[in-house]
mmCIF file of C-alpha atoms in Angstrom:
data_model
loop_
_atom_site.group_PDB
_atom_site.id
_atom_site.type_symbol
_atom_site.label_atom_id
_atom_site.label_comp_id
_atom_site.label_asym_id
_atom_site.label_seq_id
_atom_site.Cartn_x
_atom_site.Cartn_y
_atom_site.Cartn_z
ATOM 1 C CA UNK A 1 -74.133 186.434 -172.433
ATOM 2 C CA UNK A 2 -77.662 185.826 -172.784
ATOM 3 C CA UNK A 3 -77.742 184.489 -176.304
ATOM 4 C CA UNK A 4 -74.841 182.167 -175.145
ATOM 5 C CA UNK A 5 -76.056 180.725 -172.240
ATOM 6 C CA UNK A 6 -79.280 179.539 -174.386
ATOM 7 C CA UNK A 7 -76.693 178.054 -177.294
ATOM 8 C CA UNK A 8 -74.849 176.616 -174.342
ATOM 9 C CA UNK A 9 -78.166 174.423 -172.896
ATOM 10 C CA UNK A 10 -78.782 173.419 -176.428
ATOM 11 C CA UNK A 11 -75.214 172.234 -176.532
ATOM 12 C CA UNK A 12 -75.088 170.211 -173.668
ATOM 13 C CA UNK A 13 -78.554 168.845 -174.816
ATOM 14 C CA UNK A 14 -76.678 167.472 -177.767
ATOM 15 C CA UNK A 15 -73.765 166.229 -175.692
ATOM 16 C CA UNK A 16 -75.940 164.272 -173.655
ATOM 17 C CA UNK A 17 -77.965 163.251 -176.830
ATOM 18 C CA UNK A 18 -74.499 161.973 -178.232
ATOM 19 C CA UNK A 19 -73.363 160.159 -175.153
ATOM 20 C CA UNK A 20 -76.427 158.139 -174.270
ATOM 21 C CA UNK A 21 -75.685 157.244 -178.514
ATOM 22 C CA UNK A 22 -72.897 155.733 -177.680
ATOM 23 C CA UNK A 23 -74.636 153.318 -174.838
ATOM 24 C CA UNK A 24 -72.146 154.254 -172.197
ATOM 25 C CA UNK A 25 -74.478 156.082 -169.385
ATOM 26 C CA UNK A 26 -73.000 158.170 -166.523
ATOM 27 C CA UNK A 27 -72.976 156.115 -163.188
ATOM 28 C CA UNK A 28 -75.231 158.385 -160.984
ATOM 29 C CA UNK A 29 -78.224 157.331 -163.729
ATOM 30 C CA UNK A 30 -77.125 153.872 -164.381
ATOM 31 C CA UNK A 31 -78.089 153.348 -159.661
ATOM 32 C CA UNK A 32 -81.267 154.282 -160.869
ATOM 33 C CA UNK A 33 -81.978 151.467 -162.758
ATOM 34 C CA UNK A 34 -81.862 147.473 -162.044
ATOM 35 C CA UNK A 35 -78.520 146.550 -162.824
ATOM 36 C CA UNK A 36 -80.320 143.288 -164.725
ATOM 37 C CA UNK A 37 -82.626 145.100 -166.800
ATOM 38 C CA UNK A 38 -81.235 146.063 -170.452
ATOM 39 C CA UNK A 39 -82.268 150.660 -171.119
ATOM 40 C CA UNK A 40 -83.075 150.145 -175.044
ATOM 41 C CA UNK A 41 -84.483 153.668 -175.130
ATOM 42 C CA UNK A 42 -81.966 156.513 -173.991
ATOM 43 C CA UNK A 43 -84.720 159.142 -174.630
ATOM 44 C CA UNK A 44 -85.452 158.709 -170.907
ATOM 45 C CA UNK A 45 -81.834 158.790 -169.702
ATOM 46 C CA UNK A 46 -81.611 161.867 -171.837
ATOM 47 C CA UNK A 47 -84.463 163.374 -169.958
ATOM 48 C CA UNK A 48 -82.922 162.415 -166.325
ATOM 49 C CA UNK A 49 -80.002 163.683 -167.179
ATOM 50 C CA UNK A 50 -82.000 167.625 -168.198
ATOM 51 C CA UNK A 51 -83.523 166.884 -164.885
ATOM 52 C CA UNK A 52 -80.177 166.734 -162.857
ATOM 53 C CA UNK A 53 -78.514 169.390 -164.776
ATOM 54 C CA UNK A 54 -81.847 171.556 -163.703
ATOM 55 C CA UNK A 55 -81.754 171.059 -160.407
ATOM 56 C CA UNK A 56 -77.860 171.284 -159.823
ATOM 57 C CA UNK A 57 -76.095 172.197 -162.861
ATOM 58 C CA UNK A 58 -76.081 175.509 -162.390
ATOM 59 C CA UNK A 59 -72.836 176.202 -160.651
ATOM 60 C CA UNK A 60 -70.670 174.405 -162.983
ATOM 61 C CA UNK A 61 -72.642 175.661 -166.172
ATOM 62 C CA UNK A 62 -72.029 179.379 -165.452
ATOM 63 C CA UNK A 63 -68.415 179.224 -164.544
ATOM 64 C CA UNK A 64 -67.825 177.602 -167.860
ATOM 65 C CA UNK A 65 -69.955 180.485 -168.883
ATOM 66 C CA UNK A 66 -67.924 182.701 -167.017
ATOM 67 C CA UNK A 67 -64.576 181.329 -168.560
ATOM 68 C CA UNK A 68 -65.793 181.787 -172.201
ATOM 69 C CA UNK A 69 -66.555 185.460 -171.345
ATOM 70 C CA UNK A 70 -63.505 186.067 -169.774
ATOM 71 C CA UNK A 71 -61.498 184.607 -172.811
ATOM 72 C CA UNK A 72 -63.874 186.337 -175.531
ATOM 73 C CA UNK A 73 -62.786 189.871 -173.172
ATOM 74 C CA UNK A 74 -67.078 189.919 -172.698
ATOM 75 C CA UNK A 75 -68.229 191.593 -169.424
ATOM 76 C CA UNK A 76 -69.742 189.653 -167.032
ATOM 77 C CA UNK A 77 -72.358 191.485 -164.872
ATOM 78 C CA UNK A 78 -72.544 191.299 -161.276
ATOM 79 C CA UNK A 79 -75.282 188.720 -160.160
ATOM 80 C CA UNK A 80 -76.171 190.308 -156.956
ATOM 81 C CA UNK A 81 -77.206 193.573 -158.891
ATOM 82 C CA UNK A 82 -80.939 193.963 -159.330
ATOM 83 C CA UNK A 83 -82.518 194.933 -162.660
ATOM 84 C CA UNK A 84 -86.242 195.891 -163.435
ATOM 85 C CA UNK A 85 -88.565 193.686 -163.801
ATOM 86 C CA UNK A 86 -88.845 192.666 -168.083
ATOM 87 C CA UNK A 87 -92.503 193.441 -169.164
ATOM 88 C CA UNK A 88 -92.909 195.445 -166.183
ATOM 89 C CA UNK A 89 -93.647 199.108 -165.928
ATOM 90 C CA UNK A 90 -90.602 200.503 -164.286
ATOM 91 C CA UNK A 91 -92.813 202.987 -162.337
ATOM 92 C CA UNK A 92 -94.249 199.881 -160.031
ATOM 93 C CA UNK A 93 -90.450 199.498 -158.735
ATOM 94 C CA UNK A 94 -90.338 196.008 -158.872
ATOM 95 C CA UNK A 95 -87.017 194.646 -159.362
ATOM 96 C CA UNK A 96 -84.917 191.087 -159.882
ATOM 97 C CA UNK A 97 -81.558 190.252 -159.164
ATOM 98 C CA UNK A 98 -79.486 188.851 -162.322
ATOM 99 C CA UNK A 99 -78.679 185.803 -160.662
ATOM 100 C CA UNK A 100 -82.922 185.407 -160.707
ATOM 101 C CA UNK A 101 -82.717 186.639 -164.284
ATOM 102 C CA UNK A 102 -80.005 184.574 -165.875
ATOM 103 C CA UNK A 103 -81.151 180.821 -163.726
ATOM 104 C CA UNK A 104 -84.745 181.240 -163.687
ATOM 105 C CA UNK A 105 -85.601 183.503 -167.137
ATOM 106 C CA UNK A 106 -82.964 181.374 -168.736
ATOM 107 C CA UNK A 107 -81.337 178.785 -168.204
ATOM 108 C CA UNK A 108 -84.244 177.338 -166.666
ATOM 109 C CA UNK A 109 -86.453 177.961 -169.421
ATOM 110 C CA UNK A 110 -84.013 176.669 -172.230
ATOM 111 C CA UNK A 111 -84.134 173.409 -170.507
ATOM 112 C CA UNK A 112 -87.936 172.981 -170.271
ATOM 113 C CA UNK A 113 -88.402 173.859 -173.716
ATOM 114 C CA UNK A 114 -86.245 171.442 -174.482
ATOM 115 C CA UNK A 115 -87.669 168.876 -172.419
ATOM 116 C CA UNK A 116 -91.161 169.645 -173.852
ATOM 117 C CA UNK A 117 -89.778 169.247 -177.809
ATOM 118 C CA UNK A 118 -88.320 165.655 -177.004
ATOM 119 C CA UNK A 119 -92.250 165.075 -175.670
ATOM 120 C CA UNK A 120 -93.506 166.213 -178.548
ATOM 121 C CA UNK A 121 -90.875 164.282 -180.679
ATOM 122 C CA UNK A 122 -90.866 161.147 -178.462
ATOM 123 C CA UNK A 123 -94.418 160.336 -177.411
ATOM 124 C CA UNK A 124 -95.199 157.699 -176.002
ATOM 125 C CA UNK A 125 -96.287 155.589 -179.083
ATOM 126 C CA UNK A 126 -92.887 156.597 -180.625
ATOM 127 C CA UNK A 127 -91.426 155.429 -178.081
ATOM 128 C CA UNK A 128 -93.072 151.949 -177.857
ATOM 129 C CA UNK A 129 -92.834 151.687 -181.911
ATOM 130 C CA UNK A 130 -88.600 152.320 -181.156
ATOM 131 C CA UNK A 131 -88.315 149.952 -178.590
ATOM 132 C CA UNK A 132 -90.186 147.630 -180.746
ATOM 133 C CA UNK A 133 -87.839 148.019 -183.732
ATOM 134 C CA UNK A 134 -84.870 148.141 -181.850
ATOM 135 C CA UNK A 135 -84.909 144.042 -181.153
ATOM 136 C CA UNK A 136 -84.453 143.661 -184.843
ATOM 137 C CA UNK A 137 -80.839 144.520 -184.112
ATOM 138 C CA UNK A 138 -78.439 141.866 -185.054
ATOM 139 C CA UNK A 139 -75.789 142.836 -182.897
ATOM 140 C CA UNK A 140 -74.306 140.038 -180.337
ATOM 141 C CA UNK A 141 -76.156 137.711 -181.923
ATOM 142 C CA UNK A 142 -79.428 138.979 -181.544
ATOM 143 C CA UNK A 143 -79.236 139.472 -178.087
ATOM 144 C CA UNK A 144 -82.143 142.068 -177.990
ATOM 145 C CA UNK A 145 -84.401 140.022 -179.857
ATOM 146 C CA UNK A 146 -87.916 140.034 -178.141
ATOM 147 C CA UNK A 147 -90.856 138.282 -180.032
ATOM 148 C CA UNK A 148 -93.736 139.613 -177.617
ATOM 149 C CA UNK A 149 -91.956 143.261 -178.482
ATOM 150 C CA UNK A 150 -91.771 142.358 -181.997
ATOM 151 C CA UNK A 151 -95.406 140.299 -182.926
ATOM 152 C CA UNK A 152 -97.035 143.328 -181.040
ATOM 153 C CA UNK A 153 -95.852 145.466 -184.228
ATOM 154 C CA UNK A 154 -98.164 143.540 -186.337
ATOM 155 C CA UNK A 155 -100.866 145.000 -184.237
ATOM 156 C CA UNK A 156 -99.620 148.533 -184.095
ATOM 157 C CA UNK A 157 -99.304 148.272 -188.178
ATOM 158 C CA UNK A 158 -102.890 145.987 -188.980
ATOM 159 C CA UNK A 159 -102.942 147.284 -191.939
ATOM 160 C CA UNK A 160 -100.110 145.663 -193.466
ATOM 161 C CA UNK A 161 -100.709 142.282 -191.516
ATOM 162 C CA UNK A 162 -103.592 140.075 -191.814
ATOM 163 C CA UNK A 163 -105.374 138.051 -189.505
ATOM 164 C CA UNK A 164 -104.079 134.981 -190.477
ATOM 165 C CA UNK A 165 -100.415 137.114 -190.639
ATOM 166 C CA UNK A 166 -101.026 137.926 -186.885
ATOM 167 C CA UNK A 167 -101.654 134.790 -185.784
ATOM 168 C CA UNK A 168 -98.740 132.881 -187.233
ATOM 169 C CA UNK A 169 -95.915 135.889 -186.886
ATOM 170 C CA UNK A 170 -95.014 134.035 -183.325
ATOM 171 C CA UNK A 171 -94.176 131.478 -184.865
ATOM 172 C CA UNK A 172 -92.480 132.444 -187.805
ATOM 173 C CA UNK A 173 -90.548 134.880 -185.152
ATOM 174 C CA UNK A 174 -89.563 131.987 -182.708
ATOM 175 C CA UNK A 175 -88.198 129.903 -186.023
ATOM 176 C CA UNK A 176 -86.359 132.790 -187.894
ATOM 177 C CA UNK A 177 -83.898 133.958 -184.611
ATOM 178 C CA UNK A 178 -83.017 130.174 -184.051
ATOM 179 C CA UNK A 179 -81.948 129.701 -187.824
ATOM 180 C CA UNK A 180 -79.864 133.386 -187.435
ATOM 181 C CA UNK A 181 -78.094 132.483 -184.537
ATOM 182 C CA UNK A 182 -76.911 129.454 -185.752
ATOM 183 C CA UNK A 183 -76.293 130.793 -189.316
ATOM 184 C CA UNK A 184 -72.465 132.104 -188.891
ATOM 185 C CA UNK A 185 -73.519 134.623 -191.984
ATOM 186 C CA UNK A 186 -75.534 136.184 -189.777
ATOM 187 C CA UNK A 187 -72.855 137.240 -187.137
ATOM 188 C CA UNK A 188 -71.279 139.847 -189.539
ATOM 189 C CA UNK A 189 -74.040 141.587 -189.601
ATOM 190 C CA UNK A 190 -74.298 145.436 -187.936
ATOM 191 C CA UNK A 191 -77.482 146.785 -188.272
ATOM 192 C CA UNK A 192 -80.642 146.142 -189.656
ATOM 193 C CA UNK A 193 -79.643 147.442 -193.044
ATOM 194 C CA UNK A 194 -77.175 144.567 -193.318
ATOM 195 C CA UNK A 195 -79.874 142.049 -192.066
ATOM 196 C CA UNK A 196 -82.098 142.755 -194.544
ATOM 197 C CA UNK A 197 -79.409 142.317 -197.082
ATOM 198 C CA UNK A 198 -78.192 139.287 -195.880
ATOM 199 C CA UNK A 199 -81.427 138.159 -195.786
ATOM 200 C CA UNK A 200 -82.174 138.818 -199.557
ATOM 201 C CA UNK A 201 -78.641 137.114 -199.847
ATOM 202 C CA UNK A 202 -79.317 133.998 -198.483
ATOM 203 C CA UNK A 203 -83.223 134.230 -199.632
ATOM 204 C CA UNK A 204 -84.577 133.701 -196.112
ATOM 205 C CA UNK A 205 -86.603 136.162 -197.019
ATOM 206 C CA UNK A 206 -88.968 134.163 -198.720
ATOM 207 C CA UNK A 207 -88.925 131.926 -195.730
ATOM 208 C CA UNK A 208 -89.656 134.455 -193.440
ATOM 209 C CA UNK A 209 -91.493 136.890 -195.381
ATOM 210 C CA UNK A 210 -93.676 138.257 -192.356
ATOM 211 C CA UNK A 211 -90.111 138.741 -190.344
ATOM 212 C CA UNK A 212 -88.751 140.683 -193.790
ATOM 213 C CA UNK A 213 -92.100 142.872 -193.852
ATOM 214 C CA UNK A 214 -91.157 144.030 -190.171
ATOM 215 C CA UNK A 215 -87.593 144.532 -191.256
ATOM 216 C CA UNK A 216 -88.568 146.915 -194.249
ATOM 217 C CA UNK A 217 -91.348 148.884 -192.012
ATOM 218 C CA UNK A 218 -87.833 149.276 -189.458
ATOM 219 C CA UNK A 219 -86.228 150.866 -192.387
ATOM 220 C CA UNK A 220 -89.038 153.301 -194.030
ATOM 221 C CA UNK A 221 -89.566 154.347 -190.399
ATOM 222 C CA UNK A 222 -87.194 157.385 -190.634
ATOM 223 C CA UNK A 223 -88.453 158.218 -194.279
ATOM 224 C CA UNK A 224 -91.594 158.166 -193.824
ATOM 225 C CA UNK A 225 -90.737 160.416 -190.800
ATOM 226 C CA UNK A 226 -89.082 163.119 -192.549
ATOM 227 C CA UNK A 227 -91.561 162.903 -195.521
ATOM 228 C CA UNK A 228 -93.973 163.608 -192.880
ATOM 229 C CA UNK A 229 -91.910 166.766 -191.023
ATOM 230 C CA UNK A 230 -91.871 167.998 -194.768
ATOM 231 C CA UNK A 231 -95.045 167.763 -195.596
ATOM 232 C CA UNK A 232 -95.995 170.094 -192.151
ATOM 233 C CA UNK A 233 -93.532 172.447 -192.940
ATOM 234 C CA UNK A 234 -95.105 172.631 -196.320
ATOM 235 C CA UNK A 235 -98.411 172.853 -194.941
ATOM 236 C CA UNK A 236 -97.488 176.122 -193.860
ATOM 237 C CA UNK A 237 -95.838 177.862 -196.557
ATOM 238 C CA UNK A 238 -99.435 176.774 -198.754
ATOM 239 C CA UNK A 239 -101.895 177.712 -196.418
ATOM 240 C CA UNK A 240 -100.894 181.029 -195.031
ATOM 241 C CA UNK A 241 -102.917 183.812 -193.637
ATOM 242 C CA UNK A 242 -104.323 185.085 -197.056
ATOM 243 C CA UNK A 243 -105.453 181.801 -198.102
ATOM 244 C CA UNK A 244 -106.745 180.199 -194.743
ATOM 245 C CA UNK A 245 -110.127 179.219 -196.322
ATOM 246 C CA UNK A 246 -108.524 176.748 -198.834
ATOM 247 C CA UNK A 247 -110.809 173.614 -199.475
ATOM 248 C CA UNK A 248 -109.524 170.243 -197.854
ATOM 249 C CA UNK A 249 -109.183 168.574 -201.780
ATOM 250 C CA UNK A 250 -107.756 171.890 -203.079
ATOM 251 C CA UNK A 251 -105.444 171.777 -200.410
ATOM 252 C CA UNK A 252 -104.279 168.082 -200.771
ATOM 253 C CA UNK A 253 -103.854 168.420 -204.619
ATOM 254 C CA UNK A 254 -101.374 171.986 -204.020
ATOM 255 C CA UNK A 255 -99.491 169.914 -201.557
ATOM 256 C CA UNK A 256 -98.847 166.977 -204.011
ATOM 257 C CA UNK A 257 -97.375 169.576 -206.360
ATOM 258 C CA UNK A 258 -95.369 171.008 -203.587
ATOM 259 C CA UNK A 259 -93.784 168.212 -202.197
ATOM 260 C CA UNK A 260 -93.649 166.235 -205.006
ATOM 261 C CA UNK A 261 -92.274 169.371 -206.997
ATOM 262 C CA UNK A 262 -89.144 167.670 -208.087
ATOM 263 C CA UNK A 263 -91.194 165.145 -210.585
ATOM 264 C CA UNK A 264 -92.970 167.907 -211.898
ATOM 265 C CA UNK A 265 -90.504 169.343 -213.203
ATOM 266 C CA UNK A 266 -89.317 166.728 -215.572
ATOM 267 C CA UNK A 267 -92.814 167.073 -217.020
ATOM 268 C CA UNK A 268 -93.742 169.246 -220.361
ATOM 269 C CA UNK A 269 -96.069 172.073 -219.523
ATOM 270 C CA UNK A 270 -97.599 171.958 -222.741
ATOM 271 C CA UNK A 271 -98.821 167.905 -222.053
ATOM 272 C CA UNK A 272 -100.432 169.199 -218.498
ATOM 273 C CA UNK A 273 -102.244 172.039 -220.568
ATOM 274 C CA UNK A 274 -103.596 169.852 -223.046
ATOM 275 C CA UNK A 275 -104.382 167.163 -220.740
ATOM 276 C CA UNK A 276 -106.051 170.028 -218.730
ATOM 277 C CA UNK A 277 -108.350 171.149 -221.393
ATOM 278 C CA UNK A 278 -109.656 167.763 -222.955
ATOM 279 C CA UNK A 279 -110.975 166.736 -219.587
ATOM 280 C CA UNK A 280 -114.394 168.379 -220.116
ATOM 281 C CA UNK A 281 -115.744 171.274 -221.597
ATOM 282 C CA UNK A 282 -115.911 174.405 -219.437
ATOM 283 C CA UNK A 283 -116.900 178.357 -219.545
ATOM 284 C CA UNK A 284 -113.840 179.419 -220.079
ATOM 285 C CA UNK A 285 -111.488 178.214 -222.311
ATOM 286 C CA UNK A 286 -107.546 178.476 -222.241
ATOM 287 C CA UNK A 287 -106.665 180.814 -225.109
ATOM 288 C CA UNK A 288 -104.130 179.039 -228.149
ATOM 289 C CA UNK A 289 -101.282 181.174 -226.840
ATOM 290 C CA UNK A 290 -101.279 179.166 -223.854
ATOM 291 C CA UNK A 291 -99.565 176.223 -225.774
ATOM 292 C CA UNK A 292 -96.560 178.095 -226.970
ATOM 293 C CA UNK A 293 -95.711 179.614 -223.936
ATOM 294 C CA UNK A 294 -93.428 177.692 -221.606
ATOM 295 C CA UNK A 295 -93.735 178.715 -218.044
ATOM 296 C CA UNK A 296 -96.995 176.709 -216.808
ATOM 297 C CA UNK A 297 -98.677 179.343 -213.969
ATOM 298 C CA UNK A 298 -97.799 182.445 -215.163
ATOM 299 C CA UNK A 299 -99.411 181.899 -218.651
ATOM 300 C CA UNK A 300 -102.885 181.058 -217.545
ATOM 301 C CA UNK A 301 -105.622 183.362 -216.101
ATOM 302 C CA UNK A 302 -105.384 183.506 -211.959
ATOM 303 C CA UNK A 303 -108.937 182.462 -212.389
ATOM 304 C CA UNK A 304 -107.883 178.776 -213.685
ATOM 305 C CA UNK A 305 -105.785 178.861 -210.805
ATOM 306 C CA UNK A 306 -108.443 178.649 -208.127
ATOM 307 C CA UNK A 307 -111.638 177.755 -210.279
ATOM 308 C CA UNK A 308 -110.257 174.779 -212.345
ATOM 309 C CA UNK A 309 -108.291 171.940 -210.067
ATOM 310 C CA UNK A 310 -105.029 172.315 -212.316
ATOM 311 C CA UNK A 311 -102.658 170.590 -209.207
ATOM 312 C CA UNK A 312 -105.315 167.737 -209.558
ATOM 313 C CA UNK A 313 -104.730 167.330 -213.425
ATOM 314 C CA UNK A 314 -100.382 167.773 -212.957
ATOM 315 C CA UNK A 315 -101.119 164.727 -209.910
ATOM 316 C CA UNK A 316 -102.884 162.429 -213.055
ATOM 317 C CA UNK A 317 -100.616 163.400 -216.048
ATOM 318 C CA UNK A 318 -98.052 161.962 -213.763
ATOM 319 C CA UNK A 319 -99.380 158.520 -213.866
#
């Protein structure tokens, strides 16, 4: 019952997640908001929604709890009985009821925790870079189009924009949605995938090459996310508790290899090695065996493993 009512918050979490999706919010949070004002970002709705089921979702959660045990023949314990304290010593006497146990222990912590992971995931600069993005979107003719939302992601991304590129994207931005709304080609299009191949289509972008630049950085975005998540989850599979005094460039050149695993292995070992050994001259040199043996790391001494940079010569054979 436990384990279920934990799988049970997570599964209204994604219910909620997959009905704010679908742009059609529940009344009691829709009063909160000005009727006038357009709720881009759900993320928020998503969280009031936690909050309400926190506060008085409890009665209707556990008899649905309640019902699934009942069907699955799973006893349901009394929650007026009291239970020892968990982490307690039982000698001290202290003792909970399982109504305390169940609601407080667990149903109330499943929904913080998830609250805190969609802070963690939704930040508040995610969250201005997704409401940002999201007036790219095509849909109703551009009807959430916003060019102060839009020219203020040329500041968030300088680095791709120039001054000059900054100081004309108004512009540029003010031009470009008047020519798309009155461009019936536009009007088929569903999302900003579409745009941007419409856009190639009917070569507007090279008209609007700052507006196409915003449209590709909208669809890298998740990419570049993921890449990201991967490269942190492979962060700790290479620097584990053995090898927690690993060099910031050693480091960098075992995650290229890592992530980037599935190119190396369309390369020859035997081009790596020799690569390896005619960068300069060193102490100790890889024996001729090395270059008739196939399998790359178990051939050479573990010494060349940590002495010798090999990730950094795989990273430059690859071009």
């Amino acid at each position: 019952m436990r384990r279920f009512l934990v799988d049970r918050a997570s599964i209204e979490n994604v219910n909620v997640v997959q009905q704010e999706a679908e742009l059609e919010p529940p009344p009691n949070v829709v009063n909160e908001f000005n009727p006038n004002e357009i709720v881009r970002d759900p993320v928020d709705v998503v969280k009031a929604r936690l909050g309400t089921m926190r506060e008085s979702g409890w009665n209707n959660f556990f008899a649905d709890v309640q019902g699934f045990c009942v069907a699955k023949s799973i006893l349901v314990p009394n929650m007026d009985d009291e239970i020892p304290v968990r982490g307690r010593s039982r000698a001290e006497g202290r003792t909970i009821t399982n109504l305390h146990h169940y609601r407080a222990e667990i149903f109330y912590v499943a929904i913080d925790k998830i609250c805190v992971e969609m802070d963690h995931r939704f930040s508040e600069g995610s969250n201005i870079i997704l409401d940002c993005f999201s007036c790219l979107d095509p849909k109703n003719s551009f009807s959430k189009f916003d060019v102060d939302k839009l020219a203020r992601l040329a500041d968030i991304y300088h680095a791709d924009f120039s001054d000059d590129n900054r100081g004309t994207i108004r512009d540029q931005l003010e031009t470009y949605v008047l020519q798309v709304r009155r461009n019936a080609s536009f009007s088929t299009c569903e999302d900003v995938q579409s745009l941007a191949m419409k856009m190639v289509q009917t070569e507007k972008h090279l008209v609007f090459p700052l507006v196409y630049k915003l449209i590709e950085l909208a669809l890298i975005l998740p990419v570049s996310t993921a890449s990201v998540e991967r490269a942190f989850s492979a962060m700790k599979i290479i620097k584990s508790k053995l090898r927690n005094k690993i060099n910031d460039v050693w480091f960098n050149d075992l995650m290229v290899c890592y992530t980037e695993r599935e190119i190396f292995k369309s390369l020859d070992d035997i081009d790596i090695i020799r690569t390896f050994t005619a960068k300069k001259s060193r102490k100790g040199h890889l024996p001729r065996e090395v270059l008739q043996v196939t399998p790359l790391y178990t051939s050479l001494p573990r010494k060349h493993h940590y002495e010798t940079g090999l990730p950094k010569v795989v990273e430059e054979a690859t071009g």
